[in-house]
C-alpha cells in the first residue's frame, strides 16, 4: 500500500537511540528537524521543547517494535492504537506538486496532520504509516536487529519473511561472530579429548578380522 512508506518515520525515530550502547542522537532541536527529511515546512515548527516530546514518542514506538519482535501481536496493536488515537491524521488526495508528462496532476494519497506542535505532526505520520505497514504485511514484519548489542528497529519487506538484521553491516557482523563461535567450540572439543581431526582415526584401536 502506498501509505506504508510513512512507516519509515517510525524507524528513523526509534533508531536515534541505541540503549545497549548508551547512545542517543536526539539531543537538540536540529536533530529533531533532521528527522523530517524533505518535509522542511514541518521541520520549521520544531522547538527545543520537542526534544523531550520526541523522546517520549520514541519510547512508545520502540515498545511496539519490542512487542512485535517478541511475538506479542495483541500488545503491539494495542500500543499502536493508543498512538493513533492520540495523534490523528486525515487522509487526503494530493497532486498539485506532481505532474505527468502532459501536465496533469499525478493524484496520490497523502496524510495531512493537524498538529499543535512538531511532535504531534511527526507522531501522527509515523503511527499511521506503521499501522498501514502492519495491516498490509503483518505484525511479524516489525523487528529489532538480532546482532548484539544492536537493537535497531527495521521493517521486513523480504519475500520470505527472513530478515533478522537492520543492515548488511549487522548481518555480516553476526555471521562472523557465529563463525568464530563455531571455531572456538571445535577447538575446545579437540582440547578436551586431546585429539585433532587428523589423528582421530589413528587413535582408534585396530582389530584383526
Coordinates of N, CA and C in Angstrom, one line a residue:
X1 N 0.8 -1.2 0.0 CA 0.0 0.0 0.0 C 0.9 1.2 0.0
X2 N 0.5 2.3 -0.8 CA 1.3 3.4 -0.9 C 1.6 4.1 0.4
X3 N 0.7 4.2 1.3 CA 0.9 5.0 2.5 C 1.8 4.3 3.5
X4 N 2.2 3.0 3.2 CA 3.0 2.3 4.1 C 4.4 2.9 4.2
X5 N 4.8 3.7 3.2 CA 6.2 4.2 3.3 C 6.3 5.3 4.4
X6 N 5.2 5.8 4.9 CA 5.3 6.7 6.1 C 5.9 6.0 7.3
X7 N 5.9 4.6 7.3 CA 6.4 3.9 8.4 C 7.8 4.1 8.7
X8 N 8.6 4.6 7.6 CA 10.0 4.9 7.8 C 10.2 6.0 8.9
X9 N 9.2 6.9 9.0 CA 9.3 7.9 10.1 C 9.4 7.2 11.5
X10 N 8.7 6.1 11.7 CA 8.8 5.4 13.0 C 10.2 4.8 13.2
X11 N 10.7 4.2 12.1 CA 12.0 3.6 12.2 C 13.1 4.6 12.5
X12 N 13.1 5.7 11.7 CA 14.1 6.8 11.9 C 14.1 7.3 13.4
X13 N 12.9 7.5 13.9 CA 12.9 8.0 15.3 C 13.4 7.0 16.3
X14 N 12.9 5.7 16.2 CA 13.3 4.7 17.1 C 14.8 4.5 17.1
X15 N 15.4 4.6 15.9 CA 16.9 4.4 15.8 C 17.8 5.6 16.1
X16 N 17.2 6.6 16.7 CA 18.0 7.7 17.2 C 18.6 7.3 18.5
X17 N 18.2 6.2 19.1 CA 18.7 5.8 20.3 C 19.2 4.3 20.2
X18 N 20.4 4.0 20.8 CA 20.9 2.7 20.9 C 21.1 2.4 22.4
X19 N 20.1 1.9 23.1 CA 20.1 1.7 24.5 C 21.3 0.8 25.0
X20 N 21.6 -0.2 24.3 CA 22.7 -1.1 24.7 C 24.0 -0.5 24.7
X21 N 24.2 0.5 23.8 CA 25.4 1.3 23.7 C 25.4 2.6 24.4
X22 N 24.3 2.9 25.1 CA 24.1 4.2 25.8 C 24.3 5.4 24.9
X23 N 23.8 5.2 23.7 CA 23.9 6.3 22.7 C 22.6 6.9 22.4
X24 N 22.5 8.2 22.2 CA 21.3 8.9 21.9 C 21.7 10.2 21.1
X25 N 21.2 10.2 19.8 CA 21.5 11.3 19.0 C 20.4 12.4 19.0
X26 N 19.3 12.1 19.7 CA 18.2 13.0 19.8 C 18.4 14.0 20.9
X27 N 19.3 14.9 20.8 CA 19.8 15.8 21.9 C 19.6 17.3 21.6
X28 N 19.0 17.6 20.4 CA 18.9 19.0 20.1 C 17.7 19.2 19.1
X29 N 17.3 20.5 19.0 CA 16.2 20.8 18.0 C 16.6 20.5 16.6
X30 N 17.9 20.7 16.3 CA 18.5 20.4 15.0 C 18.3 18.9 14.7
X31 N 18.5 18.0 15.7 CA 18.3 16.6 15.5 C 16.9 16.3 15.2
X32 N 16.0 17.0 15.9 CA 14.5 16.8 15.6 C 14.2 17.1 14.2
X33 N 14.7 18.3 13.7 CA 14.4 18.7 12.4 C 14.9 17.8 11.3
X34 N 16.1 17.2 11.6 CA 16.6 16.3 10.6 C 15.7 15.0 10.4
X35 N 14.9 14.7 11.4 CA 14.1 13.5 11.2 C 13.0 13.7 10.2
X36 N 12.6 15.0 9.9 CA 11.5 15.2 9.0 C 12.0 15.0 7.5
X37 N 13.2 14.9 7.3 CA 13.7 14.7 5.9 C 13.3 15.9 5.0
X38 N 12.6 15.6 3.9 CA 12.3 16.6 2.9 C 11.1 17.5 3.4
X39 N 10.5 17.2 4.5 CA 9.3 18.0 5.0 C 9.9 19.2 5.7
X40 N 10.5 20.1 5.0 CA 11.2 21.3 5.6 C 10.2 22.2 6.3
X41 N 9.0 22.3 5.8 CA 8.0 23.2 6.4 C 7.6 22.7 7.7
X42 N 7.4 21.4 7.8 CA 7.0 20.8 9.1 C 8.2 20.9 10.1
X43 N 9.4 20.7 9.6 CA 10.6 20.8 10.5 C 10.7 22.2 11.1
X44 N 10.3 23.2 10.4 CA 10.5 24.5 10.9 C 9.6 24.8 12.2
X45 N 8.6 23.9 12.4 CA 7.8 24.1 13.6 C 8.5 23.6 14.9
X46 N 9.6 22.9 14.7 CA 10.2 22.3 15.9 C 10.9 23.3 16.8
X47 N 10.8 23.1 18.1 CA 11.4 23.9 19.1 C 12.2 23.0 20.1
X48 N 12.9 23.7 21.0 CA 13.6 22.9 22.0 C 12.7 22.0 22.8
X49 N 11.5 22.4 23.0 CA 10.5 21.6 23.8 C 10.2 20.3 23.1
X50 N 10.4 20.2 21.8 CA 10.1 19.0 21.1 C 11.1 17.9 21.3
X51 N 12.3 18.2 21.8 CA 13.3 17.2 22.0 C 12.7 16.2 23.1
X52 N 12.2 16.7 24.2 CA 11.7 15.8 25.2 C 10.4 15.1 24.7
X53 N 9.6 15.8 24.0 CA 8.3 15.2 23.5 C 8.7 14.1 22.5
X54 N 9.6 14.3 21.6 CA 10.0 13.3 20.6 C 10.6 12.0 21.3
X55 N 11.3 12.2 22.4 CA 11.9 11.1 23.1 C 10.7 10.2 23.7
X56 N 9.7 10.9 24.2 CA 8.6 10.2 24.8 C 7.9 9.3 23.7
X57 N 7.7 9.9 22.5 CA 7.0 9.1 21.4 C 8.0 8.0 21.0
X58 N 9.3 8.3 21.0 CA 10.2 7.2 20.6 C 10.1 6.0 21.5
X59 N 10.0 6.3 22.8 CA 9.9 5.2 23.8 C 8.6 4.3 23.5
X60 N 7.5 5.0 23.1 CA 6.3 4.3 22.8 C 6.4 3.5 21.5
X61 N 7.1 4.0 20.5 CA 7.3 3.3 19.3 C 8.2 2.1 19.4
X62 N 9.2 2.3 20.2 CA 10.1 1.1 20.5 C 9.4 0.0 21.2
X63 N 8.5 0.4 22.0 CA 7.7 -0.7 22.7 C 6.8 -1.5 21.7
X64 N 6.4 -0.8 20.7 CA 5.6 -1.5 19.6 C 6.5 -2.5 18.9
X65 N 7.7 -2.1 18.5 CA 8.6 -3.0 17.8 C 9.1 -4.1 18.8
X66 N 9.2 -3.8 20.1 CA 9.6 -4.9 21.0 C 8.6 -5.9 21.2
X67 N 7.3 -5.5 21.3 CA 6.2 -6.4 21.4 C 6.1 -7.3 20.1
X68 N 6.3 -6.7 19.0 CA 6.2 -7.4 17.7 C 7.3 -8.4 17.6
X69 N 8.5 -8.0 18.0 CA 9.7 -8.9 18.0 C 9.6 -10.1 18.9
X70 N 8.8 -9.9 20.0 CA 8.6 -11.0 21.0 C 7.4 -11.8 20.7
X71 N 6.7 -11.5 19.5 CA 5.6 -12.3 19.1 C 4.3 -11.9 19.8
X72 N 4.2 -10.8 20.5 CA 3.0 -10.4 21.2 C 2.2 -9.4 20.3
X73 N 1.5 -10.0 19.3 CA 0.8 -9.2 18.3 C -0.3 -8.3 19.0
X74 N -1.0 -8.8 19.9 CA -2.1 -8.0 20.6 C -1.5 -6.8 21.3
X75 N -0.4 -7.0 22.0 CA 0.2 -5.9 22.7 C 0.7 -4.8 21.7
X76 N 1.3 -5.3 20.6 CA 1.9 -4.3 19.6 C 0.7 -3.5 19.0
X77 N -0.4 -4.2 18.7 CA -1.5 -3.5 18.1 C -2.1 -2.5 19.1
X78 N -2.3 -2.9 20.3 CA -2.9 -2.1 21.4 C -2.0 -0.8 21.6
X79 N -0.7 -1.0 21.6 CA 0.2 0.2 21.8 C 0.1 1.1 20.6
X80 N 0.0 0.6 19.4 CA -0.1 1.4 18.2 C -1.4 2.1 18.1
X81 N -2.5 1.4 18.5 CA -3.8 2.1 18.5 C -3.8 3.3 19.5
X82 N -3.1 3.2 20.6 CA -3.1 4.3 21.5 C -2.5 5.5 20.9
X83 N -1.4 5.3 20.1 CA -0.8 6.4 19.4 C -1.7 7.0 18.3
X84 N -2.4 6.1 17.6 CA -3.3 6.6 16.6 C -4.4 7.5 17.1
X85 N -4.9 7.1 18.3 CA -6.0 7.9 19.0 C -5.5 9.2 19.4
X86 N -4.3 9.2 19.9 CA -3.7 10.5 20.5 C -3.2 11.4 19.4
X87 N -2.7 10.9 18.3 CA -2.2 11.7 17.2 C -2.9 11.4 15.9
X88 N -4.1 11.9 15.6 CA -4.9 11.6 14.4 C -4.4 12.3 13.2
X89 N -4.7 11.7 12.0 CA -4.4 12.4 10.7 C -5.6 12.3 9.9
X90 N -5.6 13.0 8.7 CA -6.7 12.9 7.8 C -6.1 12.6 6.4
X91 N -6.5 11.4 5.9 CA -6.1 11.0 4.5 C -6.7 12.0 3.5
X92 N -5.9 12.5 2.6 CA -6.3 13.4 1.6 C -5.7 13.1 0.2
X93 N -6.4 13.4 -0.8 CA -5.9 13.2 -2.2 C -5.0 14.5 -2.5
X94 N -3.8 14.2 -3.0 CA -2.9 15.3 -3.3 C -2.3 15.1 -4.7
X95 N -1.8 16.1 -5.3 CA -1.2 16.0 -6.6 C -0.7 17.3 -7.2
X96 N -0.9 18.4 -6.5 CA -0.6 19.7 -7.0 C 0.9 19.9 -7.2
X97 N 1.7 19.1 -6.5 CA 3.2 19.3 -6.7 C 3.8 18.3 -7.6
X98 N 2.9 17.4 -8.2 CA 3.4 16.4 -9.1 C 2.6 16.4 -10.4
X99 N 3.3 16.5 -11.5 CA 2.6 16.5 -12.8 C 3.2 15.4 -13.7
X100 N 2.3 14.9 -14.5 CA 2.7 13.9 -15.5 C 3.3 14.6 -16.7
X101 N 3.6 13.8 -17.8 CA 4.3 14.5 -18.9 C 3.3 15.3 -19.7
X102 N 2.0 15.2 -19.5 CA 1.0 16.0 -20.1 C 0.6 17.2 -19.3
X103 N 1.3 17.3 -18.1 CA 1.0 18.5 -17.3 C -0.2 18.3 -16.3
X104 N -0.7 17.1 -16.3 CA -1.9 16.8 -15.5 C -1.4 16.4 -14.1
X105 N -2.2 16.7 -13.0 CA -1.8 16.3 -11.7 C -1.6 14.7 -11.6
X106 N -0.6 14.3 -10.8 CA -0.5 12.9 -10.5 C -1.0 12.6 -9.1
X107 N -2.3 12.3 -9.1 CA -3.0 12.2 -7.9 C -2.5 11.0 -7.0
X108 N -2.4 11.2 -5.8 CA -1.9 10.2 -4.8 C -2.5 10.5 -3.4
X109 N -2.5 9.5 -2.6 CA -2.9 9.6 -1.2 C -1.8 10.3 -0.4
X110 N -2.3 11.2 0.5 CA -1.4 12.0 1.3 C -2.0 12.0 2.7
X111 N -1.1 11.9 3.8 CA -1.6 12.0 5.1 C -1.4 13.5 5.6
X112 N -2.5 14.1 5.9 CA -2.5 15.5 6.4 C -2.6 15.5 7.9
X113 N -1.6 16.1 8.6 CA -1.7 16.2 10.0 C -2.3 17.5 10.5
X114 N -2.7 17.6 11.7 CA -3.2 18.8 12.3 C -2.6 19.0 13.6
X115 N -1.3 19.3 13.6 CA -0.5 19.3 14.8 C -0.6 20.7 15.6
X116 N -0.5 20.5 16.9 CA -0.3 21.7 17.7 C 1.2 22.0 17.9
X117 N 2.0 21.0 17.6 CA 3.5 21.2 17.7 C 4.1 20.2 16.7
X118 N 5.4 20.3 16.6 CA 6.2 19.4 15.6 C 6.1 17.9 16.0
X119 N 6.1 17.6 17.3 CA 6.0 16.2 17.8 C 4.7 15.6 17.4
X120 N 3.6 16.3 17.5 CA 2.3 15.8 17.2 C 2.2 15.5 15.7
X121 N 2.8 16.4 14.9 CA 2.7 16.1 13.4 C 3.5 14.9 13.1
X122 N 4.7 14.8 13.6 CA 5.6 13.7 13.3 C 5.0 12.3 13.8
X123 N 4.5 12.4 15.0 CA 4.0 11.2 15.7 C 2.8 10.7 14.9
X124 N 1.9 11.6 14.4 CA 0.8 11.2 13.6 C 1.1 10.5 12.4
X125 N 2.1 11.0 11.6 CA 2.5 10.4 10.4 C 3.2 9.0 10.6
X126 N 4.1 9.0 11.7 CA 4.8 7.8 12.0 C 3.8 6.6 12.4
X127 N 2.9 7.0 13.2 CA 1.9 6.0 13.7 C 1.0 5.5 12.6
X128 N 0.5 6.4 11.8 CA -0.4 5.9 10.7 C 0.4 5.1 9.7
X129 N 1.6 5.5 9.3 CA 2.4 4.7 8.4 C 2.7 3.4 8.9
X130 N 3.0 3.3 10.2 CA 3.3 2.0 10.8 C 2.0 1.1 10.8
X131 N 0.9 1.7 11.0 CA -0.4 1.0 11.0 C -0.7 0.4 9.6
X132 N -0.4 1.2 8.6 CA -0.6 0.7 7.2 C 0.4 -0.5 6.9
X133 N 1.6 -0.3 7.4 CA 2.6 -1.4 7.1 C 2.2 -2.7 7.9
X134 N 1.8 -2.5 9.1 CA 1.4 -3.7 10.0 C 0.2 -4.4 9.4
X135 N -0.8 -3.7 8.9 CA -2.0 -4.3 8.4 C -1.8 -4.9 7.0
X136 N -0.9 -4.3 6.3 CA -0.6 -4.8 4.9 C 0.3 -6.0 4.9
X137 N 1.3 -6.0 5.8 CA 2.3 -7.1 5.7 C 2.4 -8.0 6.9
X138 N 1.8 -7.6 8.1 CA 1.8 -8.4 9.3 C 2.6 -7.9 10.4
X139 N 2.2 -8.2 11.6 CA 3.0 -7.7 12.8 C 4.4 -8.3 12.8
X140 N 4.6 -9.5 12.3 CA 5.9 -10.1 12.3 C 6.9 -9.4 11.4
X141 N 6.4 -8.4 10.6 CA 7.3 -7.7 9.7 C 8.0 -6.5 10.4
X142 N 7.6 -6.3 11.7 CA 8.3 -5.3 12.5 C 9.3 -6.0 13.4
X143 N 10.5 -5.6 13.3 CA 11.5 -6.3 14.1 C 12.6 -5.5 14.7
X144 N 13.4 -6.1 15.6 CA 14.6 -5.5 16.2 C 15.8 -6.3 15.8
X145 N 16.9 -5.6 15.5 CA 18.1 -6.3 15.0 C 18.6 -7.3 16.0
X146 N 18.9 -8.5 15.4 CA 19.4 -9.7 16.2 C 20.9 -9.7 16.4
X147 N 21.6 -8.7 16.0 CA 23.1 -8.7 16.1 C 23.4 -7.9 17.4
X148 N 23.7 -8.5 18.5 CA 24.0 -7.8 19.7 C 25.3 -7.0 19.5
X149 N 25.4 -5.8 20.2 CA 24.4 -5.2 21.0 C 23.3 -4.3 20.3
X150 N 23.4 -4.3 19.0 CA 22.4 -3.5 18.2 C 21.0 -4.0 18.4
X151 N 20.1 -3.1 18.6 CA 18.7 -3.4 18.7 C 17.9 -2.4 17.9
X152 N 18.5 -2.0 16.8 CA 17.8 -1.0 15.9 C 16.5 -1.6 15.3
X153 N 15.5 -0.8 15.1 CA 14.3 -1.3 14.5 C 14.4 -1.4 13.0
X154 N 13.6 -2.3 12.4 CA 13.6 -2.4 11.0 C 12.2 -2.9 10.5
X155 N 12.0 -2.7 9.2 CA 10.7 -3.2 8.6 C 11.1 -4.3 7.6
X156 N 10.6 -5.5 7.8 CA 11.0 -6.6 7.0 C 10.1 -6.6 5.7
X157 N 10.7 -6.4 4.6 CA 9.9 -6.4 3.3 C 10.4 -7.6 2.4
X158 N 11.1 -8.5 3.0 CA 11.6 -9.7 2.2 C 10.5 -10.5 1.8
X159 N 10.7 -11.3 0.7 CA 9.6 -12.1 0.2 C 9.3 -13.3 1.1
X160 N 10.3 -13.8 1.8 CA 10.1 -15.0 2.7 C 10.2 -14.7 4.2
X161 N 10.0 -13.5 4.5 CA 10.0 -13.1 5.9 C 11.2 -13.5 6.7
X162 N 12.4 -13.3 6.1 CA 13.6 -13.9 6.6 C 14.5 -12.8 7.3
X163 N 14.2 -11.6 7.2 CA 15.1 -10.6 7.7 C 15.2 -10.6 9.2
X164 N 16.5 -10.5 9.7 CA 16.8 -10.6 11.1 C 17.6 -9.4 11.6
X165 N 18.2 -8.7 10.6 CA 19.1 -7.6 11.0 C 18.7 -6.3 10.3
X166 N 19.2 -5.2 11.0 CA 18.7 -3.9 10.5 C 19.5 -3.4 9.3
X167 N 20.7 -4.0 9.0 CA 21.6 -3.6 7.9 C 22.5 -4.7 7.5
X168 N 23.1 -4.6 6.3 CA 24.1 -5.6 5.9 C 25.3 -5.6 6.8
X169 N 25.6 -4.5 7.4 CA 26.7 -4.4 8.3 C 26.5 -5.3 9.5
X170 N 25.3 -5.2 10.1 CA 25.0 -6.1 11.3 C 24.9 -7.5 10.9
X171 N 24.3 -7.8 9.7 CA 24.2 -9.2 9.2 C 25.6 -9.8 9.1
X172 N 26.6 -9.1 8.5 CA 27.9 -9.6 8.3 C 28.6 -9.8 9.7
X173 N 28.4 -8.8 10.6 CA 29.0 -9.0 11.9 C 28.5 -10.2 12.7
X174 N 27.2 -10.4 12.5 CA 26.6 -11.6 13.2 C 27.1 -12.9 12.6
X175 N 27.2 -12.9 11.3 CA 27.7 -14.1 10.6 C 29.2 -14.4 11.0
X176 N 30.0 -13.4 11.1 CA 31.4 -13.5 11.5 C 31.5 -14.0 13.0
X177 N 30.6 -13.5 13.8 CA 30.6 -13.9 15.2 C 30.2 -15.3 15.4
X178 N 29.2 -15.7 14.6 CA 28.7 -17.1 14.6 C 29.8 -18.1 14.2
X179 N 30.6 -17.7 13.1 CA 31.7 -18.5 12.6 C 32.8 -18.7 13.6
X180 N 33.1 -17.6 14.3 CA 34.2 -17.6 15.3 C 33.7 -18.5 16.5
X181 N 32.4 -18.4 16.8 CA 31.9 -19.2 17.9 C 32.0 -20.7 17.6
X182 N 31.7 -21.1 16.3 CA 31.8 -22.5 15.9 C 33.3 -22.9 16.0
X183 N 34.2 -22.1 15.5 CA 35.6 -22.5 15.5 C 36.1 -22.6 17.0
X184 N 35.7 -21.8 17.9 CA 36.1 -21.9 19.3 C 35.6 -23.2 19.9
X185 N 34.3 -23.6 19.5 CA 33.7 -24.8 20.0 C 34.5 -26.0 19.5
X186 N 34.9 -26.0 18.2 CA 35.7 -27.1 17.6 C 37.0 -27.2 18.3
X187 N 37.6 -26.1 18.6 CA 38.9 -26.1 19.3 C 38.8 -26.6 20.7
X188 N 37.7 -26.2 21.4 CA 37.5 -26.7 22.8 C 37.3 -28.2 22.8
X189 N 36.6 -28.7 21.9 CA 36.3 -30.1 21.8 C 37.6 -30.9 21.6
X190 N 38.4 -30.4 20.7 CA 39.7 -31.0 20.4 C 40.6 -31.0 21.6
X191 N 40.6 -29.9 22.3 CA 41.5 -29.8 23.5 C 41.0 -30.7 24.6
X192 N 39.7 -30.9 24.7 CA 39.2 -31.8 25.8 C 39.4 -33.2 25.6
X193 N 39.6 -33.6 24.3 CA 39.9 -35.0 24.0 C 41.3 -35.3 23.7
X194 N 42.1 -34.2 23.5 CA 43.5 -34.4 23.2 C 43.7 -34.9 21.8
X195 N 42.7 -34.8 20.9 CA 42.8 -35.3 19.6 C 42.5 -34.2 18.6
X196 N 43.0 -34.3 17.4 CA 42.7 -33.4 16.3 C 42.0 -34.2 15.3
X197 N 41.4 -33.5 14.4 CA 40.6 -34.2 13.4 C 41.5 -35.1 12.5
X198 N 42.8 -34.8 12.4 CA 43.7 -35.6 11.5 C 44.1 -36.8 12.2
X199 N 44.4 -36.8 13.5 CA 44.9 -38.0 14.2 C 43.8 -38.8 14.9
X200 N 42.5 -38.4 14.8 CA 41.5 -39.1 15.5 C 41.3 -40.5 15.0
X201 N 41.5 -40.7 13.7 CA 41.4 -42.1 13.1 C 42.5 -43.0 13.6
X202 N 43.7 -42.4 13.8 CA 44.9 -43.2 14.2 C 44.7 -43.7 15.6
X203 N 43.9 -43.0 16.4 CA 43.7 -43.3 17.8 C 42.7 -44.5 18.0
X204 N 42.0 -44.8 16.9 CA 41.0 -45.9 17.0 C 41.7 -47.2 17.0
X205 N 41.5 -48.1 18.1 CA 42.2 -49.4 18.1 C 41.8 -50.3 16.9
X206 N 42.8 -51.0 16.4 CA 42.6 -51.8 15.2 C 42.3 -53.3 15.7
X207 N 41.5 -53.9 15.0 CA 41.2 -55.3 15.3 C 41.4 -56.2 14.1
X208 N 41.9 -57.4 14.3 CA 42.1 -58.3 13.2 C 40.8 -58.9 12.8
X209 N 40.6 -59.1 11.6 CA 39.4 -59.7 11.1 C 39.6 -61.2 10.9

